[in-house]
Coordinates of C-alpha atoms and ligand atoms in Angstrom, one line a residue:
M1 CA 151.2 67.7 -144.5
N2 CA 149.6 65.6 -147.2
E3 CA 145.9 66.2 -148.7
Q4 CA 144.0 64.9 -146.4
Q5 CA 145.4 66.1 -143.1
R6 CA 145.3 69.7 -144.9
A7 CA 141.1 68.6 -146.2
S8 CA 140.8 68.2 -142.5
G9 CA 141.4 71.4 -141.1
K10 CA 140.4 75.0 -141.6
I11 CA 143.4 76.9 -144.0
T12 CA 142.8 80.2 -144.5
T13 CA 146.7 80.8 -145.8
E14 CA 149.1 78.8 -147.0
A15 CA 152.5 79.0 -145.9
A16 CA 155.0 79.7 -148.6
P17 CA 157.6 77.4 -149.0
A18 CA 160.5 78.0 -147.0
D19 CA 163.7 77.6 -149.1
K20 CA 161.6 79.8 -152.3
K21 CA 163.9 82.3 -154.1
S22 CA 162.6 86.1 -154.7
A23 CA 162.4 87.7 -157.6
T24 CA 166.4 89.4 -157.2
G25 CA 167.7 85.9 -156.6
E26 CA 168.0 86.3 -153.1
K27 CA 166.4 84.3 -149.9
D28 CA 163.6 86.6 -148.4
Y29 CA 161.5 84.3 -146.4
S30 CA 159.5 87.1 -145.0
K31 CA 158.0 88.5 -148.5
Y32 CA 156.8 84.8 -149.1
F33 CA 155.8 84.2 -145.7
Q34 CA 151.5 84.2 -144.6
R35 CA 150.3 83.1 -141.9
V36 CA 148.9 79.4 -141.6
Y37 CA 145.8 78.5 -139.8
I38 CA 144.8 75.5 -139.4
A39 CA 142.3 74.9 -136.5
P40 CA 141.3 71.4 -134.8
S41 CA 138.5 69.2 -135.2
L42 CA 137.3 66.6 -133.3
K43 CA 135.0 64.6 -136.2
D44 CA 137.5 64.4 -138.3
A45 CA 140.3 63.2 -135.4
K46 CA 137.6 60.0 -134.6
R47 CA 138.2 58.6 -138.5
R48 CA 140.3 56.0 -139.1
G49 CA 142.0 55.2 -142.2
K50 CA 143.3 52.6 -143.7
E51 CA 145.9 54.3 -145.0
A52 CA 149.6 53.1 -144.4
V53 CA 152.3 55.0 -141.7
R54 CA 154.9 55.9 -143.7
Y55 CA 158.1 56.2 -141.8
L56 CA 160.3 58.6 -142.5
K57 CA 163.5 59.7 -141.5
D58 CA 163.7 63.2 -143.0
F59 CA 163.2 65.2 -140.4
S60 CA 166.7 68.5 -140.8
I61 CA 166.5 71.8 -139.7
P62 CA 166.2 74.2 -142.9
D63 CA 169.2 76.4 -143.4
H64 CA 167.8 79.4 -143.3
L65 CA 166.2 78.0 -140.0
R66 CA 169.8 77.3 -138.3
G67 CA 170.9 79.7 -135.6
M68 CA 168.0 80.6 -135.2
G69 CA 167.9 80.1 -131.3
D70 CA 171.5 81.8 -130.7
G71 CA 171.8 83.7 -127.7
R72 CA 167.8 82.8 -126.8
K73 CA 166.7 80.8 -124.2
F74 CA 163.5 78.2 -124.3
Y75 CA 161.2 77.0 -121.5
I76 CA 158.5 74.0 -121.3
R77 CA 156.2 73.2 -118.7
T78 CA 154.6 69.6 -119.2
Y79 CA 151.1 69.4 -117.8
G80 CA 151.0 65.0 -119.2
C81 CA 151.5 61.7 -118.9
Q82 CA 154.8 60.2 -120.1
M83 CA 153.9 60.2 -123.6
N84 CA 153.7 64.1 -123.2
E85 CA 157.2 64.5 -121.2
H86 CA 159.0 62.4 -123.9
D87 CA 157.5 64.7 -126.3
T88 CA 158.4 67.5 -124.2
E89 CA 162.3 66.1 -124.3
V90 CA 162.2 66.0 -128.2
M91 CA 160.5 69.8 -128.6
A92 CA 163.9 70.1 -126.4
G93 CA 165.9 68.4 -129.2
I94 CA 164.8 70.8 -131.2
F95 CA 165.4 73.8 -129.5
M96 CA 168.8 72.9 -128.9
E97 CA 169.2 72.1 -132.4
L98 CA 168.6 75.3 -133.8
G99 CA 170.7 77.1 -131.3
Y100 CA 169.0 77.6 -128.2
Q101 CA 169.2 76.8 -124.5
P102 CA 167.2 75.6 -122.0
T103 CA 166.2 77.1 -118.6
E104 CA 164.7 76.4 -115.4
E105 CA 163.0 80.0 -114.9
P106 CA 160.0 80.4 -117.1
E107 CA 161.4 84.4 -116.6
D108 CA 164.6 84.0 -118.0
A109 CA 162.8 82.6 -121.3
D110 CA 162.7 84.2 -124.5
V111 CA 160.5 81.0 -125.6
I112 CA 158.0 79.2 -123.3
L113 CA 155.9 76.2 -124.7
L114 CA 153.1 74.7 -122.1
N115 CA 152.8 71.2 -123.4
T116 CA 149.0 70.1 -122.1
C117 CA 147.1 67.6 -120.8
A118 CA 143.9 67.0 -122.0
I119 CA 142.7 64.0 -120.0
R120 CA 140.4 66.1 -116.9
E121 CA 139.0 69.1 -116.0
N122 CA 141.4 70.0 -113.9
A123 CA 144.4 69.5 -116.2
E124 CA 143.1 71.6 -118.1
N125 CA 142.3 74.8 -115.7
R126 CA 145.7 74.7 -114.7
V127 CA 147.0 75.3 -118.0
F128 CA 144.3 78.4 -118.2
G129 CA 145.5 79.7 -115.0
E130 CA 148.9 79.5 -116.4
L131 CA 148.4 81.5 -119.3
G132 CA 146.8 84.1 -116.9
H133 CA 149.9 84.7 -114.8
L134 CA 152.0 84.7 -118.1
K135 CA 150.1 87.6 -119.2
S136 CA 152.0 90.1 -117.2
L137 CA 155.0 88.5 -118.4
K138 CA 154.0 88.6 -122.1
R139 CA 153.8 92.6 -121.1
E140 CA 157.0 93.6 -119.4
K141 CA 158.8 91.1 -122.4
P142 CA 156.9 91.5 -125.6
D143 CA 160.0 89.7 -127.8
L144 CA 158.8 87.3 -125.8
L145 CA 157.1 84.2 -127.8
L146 CA 154.4 82.0 -126.1
G147 CA 152.6 79.0 -127.5
V148 CA 150.6 76.3 -126.3
C149 CA 151.1 72.3 -127.6
G150 CA 150.4 69.2 -126.4
C151 CA 146.9 67.1 -126.0
M152 CA 144.7 70.2 -125.4
A153 CA 145.5 72.0 -128.9
Q154 CA 143.9 68.8 -130.6
E155 CA 140.4 69.8 -128.9
E156 CA 138.7 72.8 -130.7
S157 CA 137.0 74.2 -128.0
V158 CA 140.6 75.2 -126.4
V159 CA 142.2 76.3 -129.2
N160 CA 138.4 78.6 -129.7
K161 CA 138.9 79.6 -126.2
I162 CA 142.6 81.2 -126.7
L163 CA 141.6 82.5 -130.1
E164 CA 139.2 84.4 -128.0
K165 CA 140.8 84.6 -124.3
H166 CA 144.6 84.3 -124.5
Q167 CA 144.9 86.8 -127.4
H168 CA 148.5 86.7 -125.8
V169 CA 149.0 83.5 -127.4
D170 CA 151.6 83.9 -130.2
M171 CA 151.4 79.8 -131.1
I172 CA 149.0 77.1 -131.0
F173 CA 150.5 73.4 -132.7
G174 CA 149.5 69.7 -131.3
T175 CA 150.8 66.5 -130.9
H176 CA 151.4 65.3 -134.4
N177 CA 153.4 68.1 -135.6
I178 CA 156.2 68.4 -133.6
H179 CA 158.5 68.3 -136.1
R180 CA 157.1 71.6 -137.5
L181 CA 158.1 73.6 -134.7
P182 CA 161.4 75.3 -136.5
H183 CA 159.3 76.2 -138.7
I184 CA 156.4 77.3 -136.4
L185 CA 158.6 79.3 -134.3
Y186 CA 160.2 81.2 -137.5
E187 CA 155.9 82.2 -138.6
A188 CA 155.6 83.3 -134.6
Y189 CA 159.0 85.2 -135.1
M190 CA 157.6 87.0 -138.2
S191 CA 154.0 87.6 -137.6
K192 CA 151.9 90.0 -135.6
E193 CA 149.2 87.2 -135.4
M194 CA 149.4 84.0 -133.2
V195 CA 150.3 80.6 -135.5
V196 CA 147.9 78.0 -135.2
E197 CA 148.6 74.7 -137.2
V198 CA 147.0 72.1 -135.4
W199 CA 146.7 68.9 -137.9
S200 CA 143.5 66.9 -136.7
K201 CA 145.0 63.7 -138.4
E202 CA 147.8 61.9 -136.9
G203 CA 150.8 62.2 -139.3
D204 CA 153.5 59.9 -139.9
I205 CA 156.4 58.5 -138.2
I206 CA 159.3 60.7 -138.1
E207 CA 162.1 58.2 -136.6
N208 CA 165.1 60.7 -137.0
L209 CA 164.4 63.2 -134.2
P210 CA 166.7 65.1 -131.6
K211 CA 166.1 64.1 -128.0
A212 CA 167.6 66.3 -125.4
R213 CA 166.3 63.1 -122.4
K214 CA 166.0 64.7 -118.7
G215 CA 168.7 62.3 -116.9
N216 CA 171.1 60.0 -118.1
I217 CA 169.9 57.0 -116.0
K218 CA 166.2 56.3 -117.3
A219 CA 165.0 56.9 -120.5
W220 CA 161.5 56.4 -122.1
V221 CA 161.2 54.9 -125.5
N222 CA 158.1 54.9 -128.0
I223 CA 156.8 52.0 -129.1
M224 CA 154.0 53.2 -130.7
Y225 CA 151.1 56.2 -131.3
G226 CA 147.0 57.0 -131.1
C227 CA 144.1 55.0 -129.2
D228 CA 142.1 53.3 -130.8
K229 CA 140.3 51.9 -127.9
F230 CA 137.6 54.7 -127.7
C231 CA 136.8 54.4 -123.8
T232 CA 133.9 56.2 -124.0
Y233 CA 134.6 58.6 -121.4
C234 CA 138.1 59.4 -122.6
I235 CA 139.1 62.4 -125.2
V236 CA 143.4 60.3 -126.2
P237 CA 142.3 58.8 -129.2
Y238 CA 140.6 62.3 -130.6
T239 CA 144.2 64.2 -129.0
R240 CA 146.4 61.2 -129.9
G241 CA 145.3 60.0 -133.3
K242 CA 144.8 56.3 -134.5
E243 CA 147.3 53.4 -133.0
R244 CA 150.7 53.1 -135.5
S245 CA 153.3 51.1 -133.6
R246 CA 157.2 52.1 -134.9
R247 CA 159.2 49.1 -136.7
P248 CA 160.8 46.7 -134.2
E249 CA 164.4 47.3 -136.0
D250 CA 164.2 51.1 -134.8
I251 CA 163.0 50.9 -131.7
I252 CA 165.3 47.7 -131.2
R253 CA 168.2 50.3 -132.1
E254 CA 167.4 52.7 -130.4
V255 CA 167.5 50.7 -127.2
R256 CA 170.4 49.5 -127.8
E257 CA 171.7 53.1 -128.5
L258 CA 170.9 53.7 -124.8
A259 CA 172.2 50.7 -123.4
A260 CA 175.1 51.8 -124.9
Q261 CA 175.3 55.0 -123.6
G262 CA 174.9 53.6 -120.0
Y263 CA 171.0 54.2 -119.0
K264 CA 169.8 51.8 -116.8
E265 CA 166.4 51.1 -117.7
I266 CA 164.0 51.9 -120.7
T267 CA 160.3 52.2 -119.8
L268 CA 158.7 51.6 -123.1
L269 CA 155.8 53.9 -123.9
G270 CA 152.0 53.3 -125.7
Q271 CA 148.6 54.6 -124.7
N272 CA 148.2 50.6 -124.8
V273 CA 151.8 48.8 -125.7
N274 CA 149.6 45.6 -125.8
A275 CA 148.3 46.7 -129.1
Y276 CA 151.4 46.7 -130.9
G277 CA 152.0 45.5 -133.8
K278 CA 148.3 44.8 -134.6
D279 CA 148.7 47.8 -137.3
F280 CA 151.2 45.9 -139.3
T281 CA 150.4 44.2 -142.6
D282 CA 154.3 42.8 -143.5
I283 CA 154.8 41.0 -140.6
Q284 CA 153.3 39.1 -137.4
Y285 CA 155.7 40.8 -134.7
R286 CA 153.3 42.0 -131.7
F287 CA 154.6 43.2 -128.2
G288 CA 155.7 39.6 -126.9
D289 CA 157.5 39.3 -129.6
L290 CA 159.3 43.0 -129.3
M291 CA 159.5 42.3 -125.4
D292 CA 161.1 39.1 -126.2
D293 CA 163.8 40.5 -128.5
L294 CA 164.4 42.9 -125.9
R295 CA 165.4 41.0 -123.4
K296 CA 168.4 39.9 -125.0
I297 CA 169.4 43.7 -124.9
D298 CA 172.0 44.8 -122.2
I299 CA 170.2 46.8 -119.8
P300 CA 169.3 45.9 -116.1
R301 CA 165.8 47.2 -116.4
I302 CA 162.4 47.7 -118.9
R303 CA 159.5 48.6 -117.9
F304 CA 156.3 49.4 -119.8
T305 CA 153.3 51.4 -120.0
T306 CA 149.9 51.2 -120.2
S307 CA 148.7 48.5 -120.5
H308 CA 145.5 47.4 -121.7
P309 CA 143.6 43.9 -120.3
R310 CA 142.1 43.2 -123.3
D311 CA 145.3 43.3 -125.2
F312 CA 146.7 40.5 -122.9
D313 CA 148.3 37.5 -124.4
D314 CA 149.4 34.8 -123.1
H315 CA 152.4 35.2 -125.1
L316 CA 153.3 38.5 -123.5
I317 CA 152.1 36.2 -120.1
E318 CA 155.8 33.8 -121.5
V319 CA 157.6 36.6 -122.3
L320 CA 157.0 38.3 -119.0
A321 CA 157.9 35.3 -116.8
K322 CA 161.0 34.7 -117.8
R323 CA 162.3 38.0 -116.4
G324 CA 166.1 39.1 -117.0
N325 CA 165.6 43.1 -117.6
L326 CA 161.4 42.7 -117.8
V327 CA 160.4 43.8 -114.5
E328 CA 158.3 42.4 -112.2
H329 CA 155.0 45.1 -112.4
I330 CA 153.0 45.5 -114.5
H331 CA 150.3 48.4 -114.4
L332 CA 147.2 47.4 -115.7
P333 CA 144.2 49.6 -115.3
V334 CA 141.3 47.8 -114.4
Q335 CA 138.7 51.5 -114.6
S336 CA 135.9 49.8 -112.2
G337 CA 135.0 46.6 -110.4
S338 CA 131.1 46.3 -112.1
N339 CA 130.7 44.6 -115.5
Q340 CA 127.5 47.5 -116.2
I341 CA 130.2 50.2 -115.6
L342 CA 132.9 48.7 -117.6
K343 CA 130.2 47.6 -120.2
I344 CA 129.4 51.5 -120.9
M345 CA 132.9 52.7 -120.6
A346 CA 133.2 50.1 -123.5
R347 CA 136.6 48.8 -122.2
K348 CA 135.3 45.6 -123.9
Y349 CA 135.8 43.2 -120.7
T350 CA 133.9 42.0 -117.4
R351 CA 135.5 41.4 -113.9
E352 CA 135.7 38.2 -114.4
Q353 CA 137.7 38.4 -117.5
Y354 CA 140.0 40.9 -115.6
L355 CA 139.9 38.6 -112.7
E356 CA 141.4 35.7 -114.9
L357 CA 143.8 38.0 -116.2
V358 CA 145.5 38.4 -113.0
R359 CA 145.2 34.7 -112.1
K360 CA 147.1 33.5 -115.1
I361 CA 150.0 36.4 -114.6
R362 CA 150.4 35.7 -111.1
A363 CA 151.0 32.1 -111.5
A364 CA 153.4 32.8 -114.5
I365 CA 154.9 35.7 -111.8
P366 CA 153.5 34.5 -108.8
D367 CA 155.2 38.0 -106.9
V368 CA 154.5 40.4 -109.7
S369 CA 153.5 43.9 -108.1
L370 CA 150.3 45.1 -109.8
T371 CA 148.9 48.6 -109.8
T372 CA 145.8 50.3 -111.6
D373 CA 143.9 53.3 -112.3
I374 CA 140.5 53.7 -111.7
I375 CA 137.4 56.0 -112.1
V376 CA 135.2 56.6 -109.5
G377 CA 131.4 58.4 -109.9
F378 CA 131.4 57.5 -114.0
P379 CA 127.9 58.9 -114.9
N380 CA 124.9 57.3 -113.0
E381 CA 127.4 54.9 -110.8
T382 CA 125.1 53.3 -107.9
D383 CA 126.9 52.8 -105.3
E384 CA 126.6 48.9 -105.4
Q385 CA 128.1 49.4 -108.6
F386 CA 130.6 51.6 -106.9
E387 CA 131.3 48.8 -104.1
E388 CA 131.4 45.8 -106.5
T389 CA 135.1 47.9 -107.5
L390 CA 135.9 48.1 -103.8
S391 CA 135.6 44.6 -103.3
L392 CA 137.8 44.0 -106.8
Y393 CA 140.4 46.1 -105.5
R394 CA 140.2 44.0 -102.0
E395 CA 140.3 40.9 -104.0
V396 CA 143.1 41.8 -106.4
E397 CA 145.4 43.8 -104.0
F398 CA 146.9 45.9 -105.9
D399 CA 150.4 47.5 -104.6
S400 CA 148.9 51.0 -105.6
A401 CA 146.6 52.8 -108.1
Y402 CA 145.8 56.4 -109.3
T403 CA 142.2 57.2 -108.7
F404 CA 140.1 60.0 -110.2
I405 CA 136.6 61.0 -110.4
Y406 CA 135.3 61.6 -113.6
S407 CA 135.4 64.1 -115.7
P408 CA 133.4 65.0 -118.7
R409 CA 135.1 65.7 -122.1
E410 CA 133.9 67.4 -124.8
G411 CA 133.1 65.0 -127.5
T412 CA 133.7 62.0 -125.8
P413 CA 129.8 60.3 -125.6
A414 CA 130.1 59.5 -122.3
A415 CA 129.3 63.8 -122.0
R416 CA 126.5 63.6 -123.1
M417 CA 125.5 60.8 -121.1
K418 CA 122.9 61.9 -117.8
D419 CA 124.7 61.7 -114.6
N420 CA 122.5 61.3 -111.6
V421 CA 125.1 60.8 -109.1
P422 CA 126.2 64.4 -107.2
M423 CA 129.9 65.8 -106.9
E424 CA 129.7 65.4 -103.1
V425 CA 128.6 61.5 -103.4
K426 CA 131.7 61.1 -106.0
K427 CA 134.0 63.1 -103.7
E428 CA 133.2 60.2 -100.9
R429 CA 133.6 57.7 -103.0
L430 CA 137.1 58.6 -103.9
E431 CA 138.0 59.1 -100.2
R432 CA 136.8 55.4 -99.4
L433 CA 138.8 54.1 -102.5
N434 CA 141.8 55.9 -101.3
K435 CA 141.6 55.0 -97.8
L436 CA 141.5 50.9 -98.5
V437 CA 144.0 51.3 -101.5
S438 CA 146.8 53.4 -98.5
E439 CA 145.3 50.5 -96.9
I440 CA 147.3 48.1 -98.6
S441 CA 149.8 49.5 -100.0
A442 CA 150.7 50.2 -96.6
K443 CA 150.5 45.9 -95.7
K444 CA 152.4 44.9 -99.2
M445 CA 154.8 47.9 -98.0
K446 CA 155.3 46.1 -94.3
E447 CA 156.3 43.1 -96.0
Y448 CA 159.5 44.2 -97.0
E449 CA 161.1 45.6 -93.8
G450 CA 163.8 43.3 -93.4
K451 CA 164.4 42.0 -96.4
V452 CA 167.0 43.4 -98.6
V453 CA 166.7 44.4 -102.1
E454 CA 167.5 46.3 -105.7
V455 CA 167.8 49.8 -106.3
L456 CA 168.7 52.0 -109.0
V457 CA 169.9 54.8 -107.6
E458 CA 168.5 58.3 -108.9
G459 CA 170.1 61.3 -106.3
E460 CA 169.5 62.4 -103.8
S461 CA 166.0 62.6 -102.0
K462 CA 163.6 65.6 -102.7
T463 CA 164.3 66.1 -99.0
N464 CA 167.0 65.7 -97.6
P465 CA 170.3 65.9 -99.3
D466 CA 172.1 63.4 -97.0
V467 CA 169.6 60.6 -98.5
L468 CA 170.0 58.9 -101.3
S469 CA 166.6 57.7 -103.3
G470 CA 166.0 55.3 -106.1
Y471 CA 163.3 53.0 -107.1
T472 CA 163.2 48.8 -107.0
R473 CA 162.4 46.4 -109.7
K474 CA 158.9 46.2 -108.6
N475 CA 158.9 50.4 -108.7
K476 CA 159.0 51.2 -104.7
L477 CA 160.4 54.1 -103.8
V478 CA 163.4 53.5 -101.6
H479 CA 165.3 56.6 -99.3
F480 CA 168.5 55.2 -98.0
K481 CA 172.2 57.0 -96.7
G482 CA 175.0 56.3 -98.9
P483 CA 177.8 57.8 -101.2
K484 CA 177.0 59.7 -104.2
S485 CA 179.1 57.4 -106.3
A486 CA 176.0 55.2 -105.9
I487 CA 174.6 57.5 -108.1
G488 CA 173.3 55.7 -111.3
Q489 CA 174.2 52.4 -110.4
L490 CA 172.1 49.8 -108.8
V491 CA 172.3 48.6 -105.1
K492 CA 171.8 46.3 -102.5
V493 CA 169.4 48.4 -99.9
K494 CA 168.6 46.0 -96.5
I495 CA 164.5 48.0 -95.7
T496 CA 164.8 49.0 -92.0
E497 CA 161.5 50.8 -92.3
A498 CA 158.4 50.9 -94.3
K499 CA 155.9 53.8 -94.6
T500 CA 152.3 53.6 -97.0
W501 CA 154.6 54.8 -99.6
T502 CA 157.8 54.4 -99.8
L503 CA 161.2 52.4 -98.4
S504 CA 164.0 53.1 -96.1
G505 CA 166.7 51.1 -95.3
E506 CA 170.8 51.0 -95.2
M507 CA 173.0 50.4 -97.9
V508 CA 174.8 46.9 -98.3
E509 CA 177.5 44.9 -99.3
E510 CA 177.4 43.5 -103.3
N511 CA 177.5 40.1 -102.9
V512 CA 174.5 39.9 -100.5
P513 CA 172.2 38.3 -102.2
V514 CA 168.5 40.3 -103.0
E515 CA 165.3 39.2 -100.9
V516 CA 163.0 40.1 -102.6
K517 CA 162.9 42.5 -106.0
Ligands
SAH601 N1 145.5 54.5 -122.0 C1 145.7 54.4 -120.6 C2 145.0 55.5 -119.8 C3 145.8 56.8 -120.4 S1 144.8 58.4 -119.4 C4 144.7 52.5 -120.7 O1 143.2 52.6 -121.3 O2 145.1 52.1 -119.9 C5 145.1 57.5 -117.9 C6 144.0 57.5 -116.4 O3 142.9 58.2 -116.8 C7 143.2 56.1 -117.3 O4 143.1 55.3 -117.2 C8 141.4 56.6 -116.7 O5 141.5 56.0 -115.6 C9 142.0 58.3 -116.5 N2 141.4 58.5 -117.2 C10 140.8 59.0 -118.7 N3 140.5 60.1 -119.3 C11 139.5 59.9 -117.4 C12 138.4 61.3 -117.7 N4 137.5 61.6 -118.2 N5 138.0 61.0 -116.1 C13 138.5 60.9 -114.9 N6 139.6 59.8 -115.6 C14 139.9 59.7 -116.6
SF4_602 FE1 141.3 56.4 -123.3 FE2 140.6 53.9 -122.9 FE3 142.5 54.5 -124.9 FE4 143.5 54.2 -122.6 S1 142.2 52.6 -124.4 S2 144.0 56.1 -123.4 S3 141.8 55.1 -121.5 S4 140.7 55.8 -125.1
F3S603 FE1 146.7 63.4 -121.3 FE2 147.2 63.6 -123.7 FE3 148.5 61.9 -122.2 S1 146.0 64.1 -122.5 S2 147.6 61.7 -120.6 S3 148.7 65.0 -122.1 S4 148.1 61.4 -124.1

């Protein structure tokens, strides 16, 4: 923790350095232990400093914490986006280095972590509901440690609410200090009080954190952290800090290692991957350059999420058009089709600019699959403005979309706007939009019937163990009968039936050419 981070939080007491020796020369940490209480501040989180990002490789488990988890089990529930899922993999990696074993059952766990999401109110309500349920488990097992981490932990109001109403929580920590997990656990074991350690400001980039990845077919790779876009409805720039890019050589090394380990697909992660490299002061190296370098690595598929339309440059389009392991799918959130709403959202592009970008992408990659995110019922959205969203959706013909009713987030500019749109109207708009999304998806899926696609087989179907499932390059879910030996492989499947969201088919010989991606 540096001075600036300290200044940004409220500190009542400070932990003693973990390796301090007692007066007798014995290592007695409990003697020196004091409770750390650092609360987040949204105001501090909003500030964007000029200080350079430090890239550290100094993560290690201190000697006295080694073996802390021997004979103990951990359980992490993840509520958020891919970034959160990947954070869970990092925390699982740290737990395992401490000697803990994973469990799928919260009842069997000695430590339970809720890795939370703050993006909409219902995501938060689910977490508070779960905290309520876990109260009885905690009563039955007083030694159980219960922690709240992730994006909600970065919100002052959430920390205050937990402090007031959920006293059975043992620890709260945020998104910037995951690497402190060993110390936070230690403090939670030693302390009778709730350990709160949330840094309002982002920290350094720590390169050598362990990761216990879920699965051995697909892997997440962070390329950057944070977001500087400050869309007026969004909490992410406050919960994830300023944009910081990982160094290209670290990303390339990680992808190479994953390829060598046999992974077949990589998803590059960032809140706005197109801003990658903007923060480098010593090199001119942007997302297009990174993709051009990753393209040369021997791994079948590379995806990325999420791209903001604003920074999507021509070089990137040129590189994506080279295809190879760069898949023909782009998730390009538009949020609204109305220029007035886009303006109040501070998206910093117009409907016309978005459509022009789509035109350019399609000119370079004619069969590209485009998906999007849309918010309906933004404060004071009129019927006409909503109709413009529908007309944009029809014009682009997205393959599919994630659609949301606007949810006010405390501390964001939009949350302070008066809103004259009743919830009933917002729900109707969402229904109408979803109907259009399904219609167009069904129509696009129909085009696959009779065609051969390439599927990366992930495993047995969730509903029928005789059926295997996997995704095409364009991220269409395909079910088909096939041998278990196909799991983890790229196989060819002829589509026999298209539903609205999924395809079914039969496996064909390896030498049959792929007809659609
Ligand atoms: N960085 C990504 C978005 C991450 S959040 C991007 O800009 O593309 C994922 C989606 O959640 C957003 O695209 C938006 O559609 C939705 N979202 C974000 N804040 C929201 C809010 N306050 N209410 C409703 N939906 C929201
Ligand atoms: Fe949120 Fe906008 Fe940043 Fe996406 S780009 S995370 S919507 S502020
Ligand atoms: Fe949610 Fe945080 Fe991701 S708010 S969407 S978990 S960055």
